[in-house]
XYZ file of C-alpha atoms in Angstrom:
513
model
C 32.051 18.082 52.361
C 33.617 17.825 55.833
C 36.934 19.378 54.741
C 35.161 22.297 53.093
C 33.059 22.860 56.226
C 36.168 22.928 58.439
C 38.047 25.295 56.142
C 35.002 27.564 55.938
C 34.742 27.654 59.740
C 38.425 28.616 59.894
C 37.852 31.415 57.398
C 40.158 29.856 54.828
C 39.946 31.103 51.239
C 40.550 27.508 50.149
C 37.056 26.407 51.266
C 35.231 27.371 48.088
C 37.808 25.513 45.986
C 37.323 22.398 48.106
C 33.540 22.603 47.646
C 33.917 23.029 43.871
C 36.334 20.089 43.750
C 33.795 17.982 45.607
C 31.142 18.910 43.067
C 33.416 17.851 40.212
C 33.996 14.513 41.962
C 30.250 13.968 42.407
C 29.707 14.662 38.720
C 32.338 12.105 37.773
C 30.523 9.463 39.831
C 27.147 10.124 38.314
C 25.507 7.055 36.773
C 22.870 6.864 34.103
C 19.362 7.797 35.207
C 16.303 6.935 33.163
C 12.556 7.378 33.608
C 11.072 4.240 35.070
C 14.280 3.587 37.037
C 14.425 6.753 39.116
C 17.091 6.755 41.805
C 18.433 10.141 42.756
C 19.508 13.453 41.328
C 23.147 14.405 41.156
C 22.850 16.652 44.245
C 20.975 14.122 46.372
C 23.980 12.420 48.015
C 25.893 15.554 49.035
C 23.683 18.632 48.852
C 25.881 20.302 51.456
C 28.779 20.507 48.976
C 26.661 22.537 46.565
C 25.205 24.663 49.327
C 28.650 25.414 50.723
C 29.888 26.594 47.331
C 26.751 28.706 46.737
C 26.983 30.242 50.197
C 30.643 31.283 49.884
C 30.345 32.493 46.298
C 27.389 34.733 47.167
C 29.260 36.018 50.231
C 32.188 36.943 47.986
C 29.953 38.702 45.465
C 30.441 36.037 42.750
C 26.746 35.908 41.999
C 26.921 34.467 38.491
C 29.265 31.668 39.532
C 26.922 30.841 42.421
C 24.048 30.547 39.925
C 26.166 28.253 37.759
C 26.844 25.989 40.759
C 23.102 25.805 41.449
C 22.574 24.872 37.788
C 25.148 22.090 38.114
C 23.041 20.670 40.947
C 19.709 20.416 39.181
C 17.856 19.382 36.061
C 20.691 17.079 35.012
C 18.544 13.998 34.608
C 16.078 15.722 32.276
C 18.918 17.278 30.273
C 20.398 13.830 29.838
C 17.073 12.335 28.776
C 16.608 15.095 26.214
C 20.121 14.581 24.915
C 19.644 10.813 24.698
C 16.451 11.345 22.740
C 18.271 13.507 20.202
C 21.364 11.284 20.036
C 19.195 8.313 19.152
C 18.880 9.821 15.709
C 16.745 12.866 16.521
C 13.243 11.478 16.595
C 12.390 13.468 13.480
C 14.476 10.990 11.460
C 12.037 8.103 11.975
C 9.116 10.420 11.277
C 10.830 11.701 8.138
C 11.368 8.156 6.845
C 7.726 7.277 7.495
C 6.601 10.404 5.640
C 8.768 9.535 2.646
C 7.212 6.070 2.489
C 3.665 7.452 2.723
C 4.484 10.103 0.099
C 5.751 7.485 -2.320
C 2.621 5.357 -1.817
C 0.289 8.339 -2.317
C 2.116 9.440 -5.455
C 1.982 5.937 -6.946
C -1.726 5.734 -6.159
C -2.324 9.122 -7.796
C -0.607 7.975 -10.971
C -2.469 4.667 -11.115
C -6.085 5.883 -10.789
C -8.138 7.150 -13.705
C -11.103 8.849 -12.023
C -10.438 12.577 -11.843
C -11.977 13.128 -8.399
C -9.930 10.284 -6.888
C -6.758 11.544 -8.536
C -7.457 15.040 -7.145
C -7.862 13.600 -3.655
C -4.513 11.818 -3.879
C -2.919 14.974 -5.295
C -4.080 16.929 -2.234
C -2.666 14.213 0.020
C 0.677 14.378 -1.828
C 0.761 18.159 -1.384
C -0.001 17.871 2.336
C 2.690 15.240 2.873
C 5.269 17.328 1.003
C 4.492 20.319 3.251
C 4.820 18.203 6.382
C 8.034 16.654 5.102
C 9.494 20.124 4.491
C 8.685 21.060 8.092
C 10.262 17.884 9.514
C 13.356 18.310 7.328
C 13.804 21.838 8.667
C 13.652 20.541 12.247
C 16.119 17.759 11.449
C 18.654 20.142 9.903
C 18.333 22.554 12.816
C 18.845 19.855 15.431
C 21.890 18.493 13.630
C 23.363 21.985 13.611
C 22.498 22.866 17.211
C 25.034 21.260 19.494
C 23.586 22.884 22.615
C 20.378 20.873 22.542
C 22.425 17.659 22.370
C 24.902 18.641 25.052
C 23.650 17.746 28.541
C 26.147 20.029 30.302
C 24.522 22.769 32.424
C 24.476 26.226 30.872
C 26.730 29.040 32.025
C 25.292 32.282 33.349
C 26.371 34.030 30.151
C 24.628 31.410 27.992
C 21.462 31.772 30.075
C 21.482 35.552 29.735
C 22.151 35.560 26.005
C 20.037 32.596 24.951
C 17.104 32.734 27.341
C 16.672 36.213 28.766
C 15.460 38.430 25.948
C 14.408 41.998 26.831
C 11.336 41.860 29.019
C 12.241 38.425 30.430
C 13.709 37.607 33.839
C 14.828 34.392 35.505
C 13.764 33.851 39.122
C 15.608 30.868 40.592
C 15.893 29.425 44.092
C 18.239 26.923 45.709
C 16.777 25.280 48.811
C 19.654 24.029 50.914
C 19.745 22.089 54.166
C 20.395 25.183 56.251
C 19.343 28.164 54.124
C 17.532 29.273 50.977
C 19.243 31.262 48.218
C 17.772 33.085 45.245
C 18.665 34.859 42.009
C 16.991 37.414 39.786
C 18.669 37.412 36.369
C 18.055 39.536 33.289
C 19.878 39.984 29.991
C 22.143 42.581 31.602
C 22.822 41.347 35.147
C 22.391 38.675 37.804
C 21.469 39.499 41.390
C 21.571 36.913 44.173
C 21.159 36.680 47.933
C 20.802 34.397 50.911
C 17.091 34.654 51.712
C 16.867 33.062 55.136
C 16.731 29.927 57.242
C 15.397 26.906 55.339
C 13.085 25.659 58.113
C 11.550 29.092 58.759
C 10.904 29.737 55.069
C 9.459 26.241 54.646
C 6.878 27.088 57.325
C 5.958 30.283 55.440
C 5.509 28.393 52.184
C 3.497 25.569 53.755
C 1.177 28.063 55.456
C 0.601 29.827 52.135
C -0.160 26.535 50.408
C -2.839 25.745 52.966
C -4.394 29.173 52.482
C -4.628 29.006 48.686
C -5.798 25.393 48.291
C -9.048 25.739 50.250
C -11.739 28.198 49.067
C -12.994 28.463 52.664
C -10.113 30.833 53.521
C -11.739 33.698 51.584
C -9.422 36.712 51.337
C -7.174 35.480 54.142
C -4.734 34.035 51.575
C -3.532 37.517 50.597
C -1.578 38.170 53.799
C 0.633 35.039 53.599
C 0.990 35.642 49.840
C 2.305 39.128 50.584
C 4.697 37.777 53.234
C 6.030 35.114 50.870
C 6.849 37.799 48.306
C 8.597 39.924 50.928
C 10.796 37.055 52.087
C 11.462 35.158 48.866
C 11.400 37.742 46.076
C 11.838 41.289 47.418
C 15.444 40.776 48.671
C 16.462 39.961 45.064
C 15.461 43.508 44.008
C 13.126 42.391 41.209
C 12.761 44.606 38.159
C 9.694 45.078 35.978
C 10.142 42.353 33.331
C 6.789 40.953 32.198
C 7.836 37.364 31.456
C 9.150 35.329 34.390
C 10.998 32.035 33.989
C 10.820 30.329 37.365
C 13.074 27.606 38.756
C 11.423 26.624 42.014
C 13.040 24.371 44.605
C 12.111 22.622 47.822
C 8.603 23.392 49.129
C 8.250 26.132 46.499
C 7.733 23.402 43.904
C 4.199 22.998 45.283
C 3.182 26.681 45.456
C 2.588 28.809 42.342
C 4.432 32.100 42.109
C 1.261 33.447 40.522
C -0.359 33.879 43.956
C 2.466 36.036 45.366
C 1.292 39.593 46.081
C 3.987 42.305 45.798
C 2.173 45.097 47.669
C -0.956 45.678 49.714
C -3.859 46.153 47.324
C -1.814 45.050 44.294
C -2.947 42.176 42.057
C -1.092 38.865 42.396
C 1.738 38.137 39.974
C -0.429 35.714 38.003
C -2.580 38.612 36.804
C 0.347 40.765 35.694
C 3.079 38.414 34.474
C 3.669 35.657 31.938
C 5.018 32.717 33.939
C 6.870 29.577 32.823
C 8.396 26.956 35.140
C 11.307 24.594 34.646
C 13.479 22.227 36.714
C 16.506 24.331 35.762
C 17.443 27.302 33.607
C 19.524 24.923 31.487
C 16.432 22.842 30.659
C 14.460 25.983 29.806
C 17.299 27.107 27.558
C 17.382 23.751 25.768
C 13.611 23.926 25.213
C 13.838 27.498 23.949
C 16.605 26.549 21.511
C 14.726 23.530 20.172
C 13.329 24.342 16.718
C 9.610 24.935 16.622
C 7.583 23.122 14.006
C 5.653 25.474 11.753
C 3.217 22.809 10.636
C 1.558 19.874 12.354
C -0.550 17.252 10.684
C -3.399 17.824 13.177
C -4.091 20.527 15.757
C -5.765 18.786 18.708
C -6.112 15.305 20.182
C -8.521 15.594 23.120
C -9.153 12.817 25.645
C -12.129 13.177 27.986
C -13.553 11.081 30.827
C -12.013 7.725 29.833
C -14.085 4.743 30.975
C -11.863 3.178 33.693
C -11.031 -0.493 33.710
C -13.105 -2.745 35.943
C -11.877 -2.504 39.525
C -9.967 0.782 38.967
C -9.632 2.808 42.156
C -9.258 6.417 43.087
C -5.754 7.736 42.257
C -3.601 7.726 45.377
C -6.125 5.793 47.476
C -4.687 3.144 49.767
C -5.644 -0.341 48.640
C -7.430 -1.142 51.882
C -9.822 1.801 51.454
C -9.900 2.033 47.677
C -13.027 3.492 46.074
C -14.153 3.143 42.449
C -13.154 5.966 40.127
C -15.991 8.450 39.779
C -17.232 9.580 36.355
C -16.113 12.982 35.086
C -19.045 14.228 32.988
C -17.650 17.737 32.598
C -14.366 16.235 31.402
C -16.194 14.703 28.447
C -17.844 18.056 27.728
C -14.452 19.728 27.992
C -12.894 17.413 25.409
C -15.855 17.853 23.031
C -15.583 21.646 23.340
C -11.899 21.523 22.372
C -12.750 19.267 19.438
C -15.135 21.978 18.211
C -12.692 24.858 18.834
C -10.025 23.248 16.636
C -12.313 21.485 14.153
C -11.202 23.587 11.181
C -7.499 22.910 11.942
C -7.920 19.169 12.437
C -9.091 17.744 15.749
C -9.725 14.239 17.034
C -11.736 13.184 20.064
C -11.460 10.176 22.387
C -14.190 9.963 25.029
C -15.414 7.190 27.314
C -14.506 3.698 26.157
C -12.874 5.090 23.017
C -10.330 6.868 25.221
C -8.164 3.786 25.595
C -4.387 3.618 25.747
C -4.169 1.498 22.601
C -6.400 3.836 20.616
C -4.470 6.907 21.802
C -1.210 5.355 20.653
C -2.754 4.314 17.326
C -3.733 7.944 16.722
C 0.031 8.659 16.457
C 0.182 11.502 18.999
C 3.362 12.888 17.410
C 1.136 14.345 14.671
C -0.623 16.806 16.997
C 0.203 20.346 18.035
C -1.863 20.084 21.229
C -2.510 17.028 23.389
C -5.222 17.362 26.028
C -6.236 14.965 28.805
C -9.324 15.566 30.944
C -9.105 12.436 33.039
C -8.107 10.942 36.360
C -4.409 10.851 37.227
C -2.557 8.635 39.651
C 0.467 10.342 41.199
C 2.836 8.525 43.549
C 5.732 10.274 45.251
C 7.039 7.022 46.737
C 6.743 4.818 43.640
C 7.151 7.019 40.543
C 6.583 4.069 38.200
C 2.944 4.082 39.332
C 2.380 7.701 38.318
C 0.088 7.652 35.304
C -2.927 9.040 33.498
C -5.839 6.635 33.847
C -7.249 5.793 30.416
C -9.884 3.281 29.392
C -8.546 -0.194 30.027
C -5.012 0.931 30.832
C -2.659 3.613 32.080
C -0.327 5.998 30.340
C 2.599 5.851 32.772
C 5.985 7.582 32.849
C 7.798 4.797 31.028
C 5.226 4.698 28.194
C 5.229 8.489 27.870
C 9.033 8.575 27.720
C 9.025 5.935 24.968
C 6.491 7.840 22.827
C 8.041 10.381 20.429
C 6.137 13.670 20.677
C 6.297 17.018 18.901
C 3.462 18.760 20.746
C 3.762 22.432 21.495
C 1.655 21.897 24.607
C 0.362 18.925 26.603
C -2.460 19.796 29.013
C -3.198 17.481 31.931
C -6.573 18.672 33.204
C -6.710 16.343 36.161
C -5.971 16.485 39.876
C -2.401 17.188 41.033
C -0.730 16.387 37.707
C 2.220 18.674 38.561
C 3.086 16.507 41.544
C 5.283 13.442 41.800
C 8.498 12.470 43.493
C 10.498 15.479 44.659
C 14.154 14.750 43.980
C 16.798 17.130 45.247
C 18.323 18.903 42.308
C 15.712 17.587 39.874
C 12.548 19.180 41.202
C 9.342 17.182 40.962
C 9.709 14.161 38.695
C 6.314 13.192 37.360
C 4.006 13.562 34.381
C 5.189 16.945 33.015
C 8.804 15.791 33.352
C 8.020 12.710 31.261
C 6.222 14.650 28.530
C 9.117 17.110 28.199
C 11.558 14.194 27.986
C 9.421 12.691 25.213
C 9.730 15.822 23.081
C 6.876 18.135 24.105
C 7.795 21.810 24.451
C 5.534 22.531 27.390
C 2.946 21.068 29.765
C 0.011 22.685 31.539
C -0.518 20.866 34.835
C -2.228 21.228 38.225
C -0.753 21.629 41.697
C -3.804 20.499 43.689
C -7.179 18.792 43.131
C -9.425 20.638 40.700
C -13.206 20.655 40.560
C -14.628 19.101 37.406
C -16.980 21.853 36.190
C -14.872 24.986 36.994
C -11.749 23.357 35.516
C -13.716 22.533 32.367
C -14.814 26.166 31.968
C -11.289 27.390 32.599
C -9.860 25.087 29.928
C -12.442 26.149 27.332
C -11.605 29.815 27.972
C -7.891 29.064 27.792
C -8.085 27.283 24.438
C -10.336 29.919 22.889
C -7.602 32.450 23.596
C -4.918 30.060 22.365
C -6.877 29.487 19.162
C -7.043 33.263 18.608
C -3.253 33.483 18.639
C -2.261 34.056 22.273
C 0.693 32.153 23.682
C -0.004 29.641 26.438
C 1.388 31.958 29.133
C -0.639 34.933 27.875
C -3.809 32.844 27.609
C -3.368 31.618 31.188
C -2.846 35.169 32.424
C -6.112 36.261 30.824
C -7.955 33.318 32.354
C -6.566 34.185 35.790
C -7.564 37.813 35.376
C -11.086 36.772 34.460
C -11.270 34.543 37.532
C -10.054 37.289 39.838
C -12.493 39.799 38.356
C -15.467 37.451 38.711
C -15.339 37.396 42.500
C -17.063 34.663 44.480
C -15.612 31.136 44.427
C -13.952 31.668 41.025
C -12.000 34.615 42.450
C -10.180 32.463 44.991
C -6.745 31.086 43.973
C -7.962 27.553 44.663
C -9.770 27.956 41.309
C -7.535 30.176 39.135
C -4.027 29.320 40.391
C -4.024 25.524 40.256
C -2.826 25.330 36.619
C 0.847 26.127 35.952
C 2.842 26.100 32.721
C 5.991 23.939 32.751
C 8.474 24.382 29.917
C 9.318 27.315 27.715
C 8.483 28.708 24.324
C 10.905 30.812 22.303
C 11.912 33.844 24.386
C 11.207 36.255 21.523
C 7.765 34.901 20.625
C 4.924 37.407 20.400
C 2.247 37.479 23.063
C-alpha cells in the first residue's frame, strides 16, 4: 500500500503493478468466512490497495481491468458461501434422495390397496412425485455441468458482458473508496468508467437524499436532491437507454434506492421506467443468473403473517434499558391471508399468529415453495450480525438458521421494517437477511430499506403478488406498483411509500417481462 502510494506520487508506471501485487497477496491471506462468524471482507484490511489500482487503471483508460479489480474486492464471501453450498453435494442431491424414498413408498402403497378411489389418489401422488423428481434431476445435472456456479473466483469483465448483460440490460456499479468514488456503466458491447468525485462530498449528497425520501413530510422536496444525485453519480458514466439495470451499490449508496434518482427536471424517477435488481457484486449476480431455474415446485406460496411474539419479546433494535413490547401487526395477518388466496390454486400454505412459529415453518419444508413471504417484525443489528433475525412465534429465524436451511425459492419477500439493512462490510456490501437467503439457495429477495407502515405495505404487497401471479417478473411487478403509487398522489405518491422495497438478486437475463 505504502510503496504503491509513493510510486504513484513519483509518477512511476510501476505503481499499478505494485497495487495489483498487493491485491494478490491479500487474496492469498484470506481466511474462511461463514455466516454467523462474520469478520471482514477481503478488502476491509487494505481498501487503499484496491482504490489505488482502480484509480490508476481508470486514469490509463483500462476501464474493464479497473472493473475487474473492483470485483476482486467485493462479494467474495457470498460467492464462497454459494460455492460451499454446491460443493457439499449440491443441495438438490439430498432432496432427490428424499423424493426417491417417498416415490417408492407411494408406489408400494398404490400396489397394496384394493379400493379404486384410494389407488387413484396414490397414483396421482406417484405422478406428482415423478414430475418433481424430473425437475430436481434436471437441476442436479445442470449444476454438475456448470463449473462457474461452483467457482468462487470473481468474474472477468468479458464474462460479465457475455453472461449477464443481454441486450437491453446494463450494469451500474460503484466503488466507494477512502478518498474518491468510482463508477462503471457496462453493457454487452462496452464498459465505461470514471472517477465521480470526493468520497466525503458525495456521502453528504447521498445522506441528504436519504433523509428527504424516508420522511413523507418532505413533500416534493425530495426531487431536487434526487436529481442532483443522478447528475453526480450516474450522468458522468454516460448512461444509455437499457431498460433493465443491475446495480452494485457501495458505501452510503447501499442505503438509498436507485429507483428514486431523477434523470431530468420533470422526468419520472428511474423506479417508474426501469427494471432494477441489486447485488453485492456483478460476479454474484452472474452466478445467480447462471443457476438453473426450477420449472416446477411442489407448492407455490408459504406465507407468514403477524407471528405471535414470545413472552417478553421487545421491539427490534430497541436498547434493552428502554425496550418496549412488540406491537401486533394486524395488516400483516391480512397480507398473508391475501397471498394465500392469490396462490390457492397453485398450492399455498398459511402461518399466522401462534401458528407462525419457527418450528412449524421448518416442518413445512420451505425448500418445496416457489415463494416465501414474511410479514413480521425483524431485528437487524449492524454491530452484532448474529442477532439479525425475523421474529417468529416463540423463536427467531436468524442468519445462521437461514444459512443452514436449503432453499429453492425464486423469491423471498421480507415485508418488515429495514430488512435490507445489516452490517455494512467493505467489499461485501450489507450483510444481513437477504444475504443469508441468497446463500441458502434463494434466487432473489424483496426487502425494505427503511421502516414501512403496516397498512400501506400490505396493500403494496397484494398488488405486487397479483401482478406476479399474472406472469410478470418480480422487477416488472415492482415497477408497476411504483408507477401506481406515483400516479395516486398524496401520501402514496411519496417515495417513503413506494421506494422502500428493493429487489436483491437476479433472474435469468433473457427472461420475459
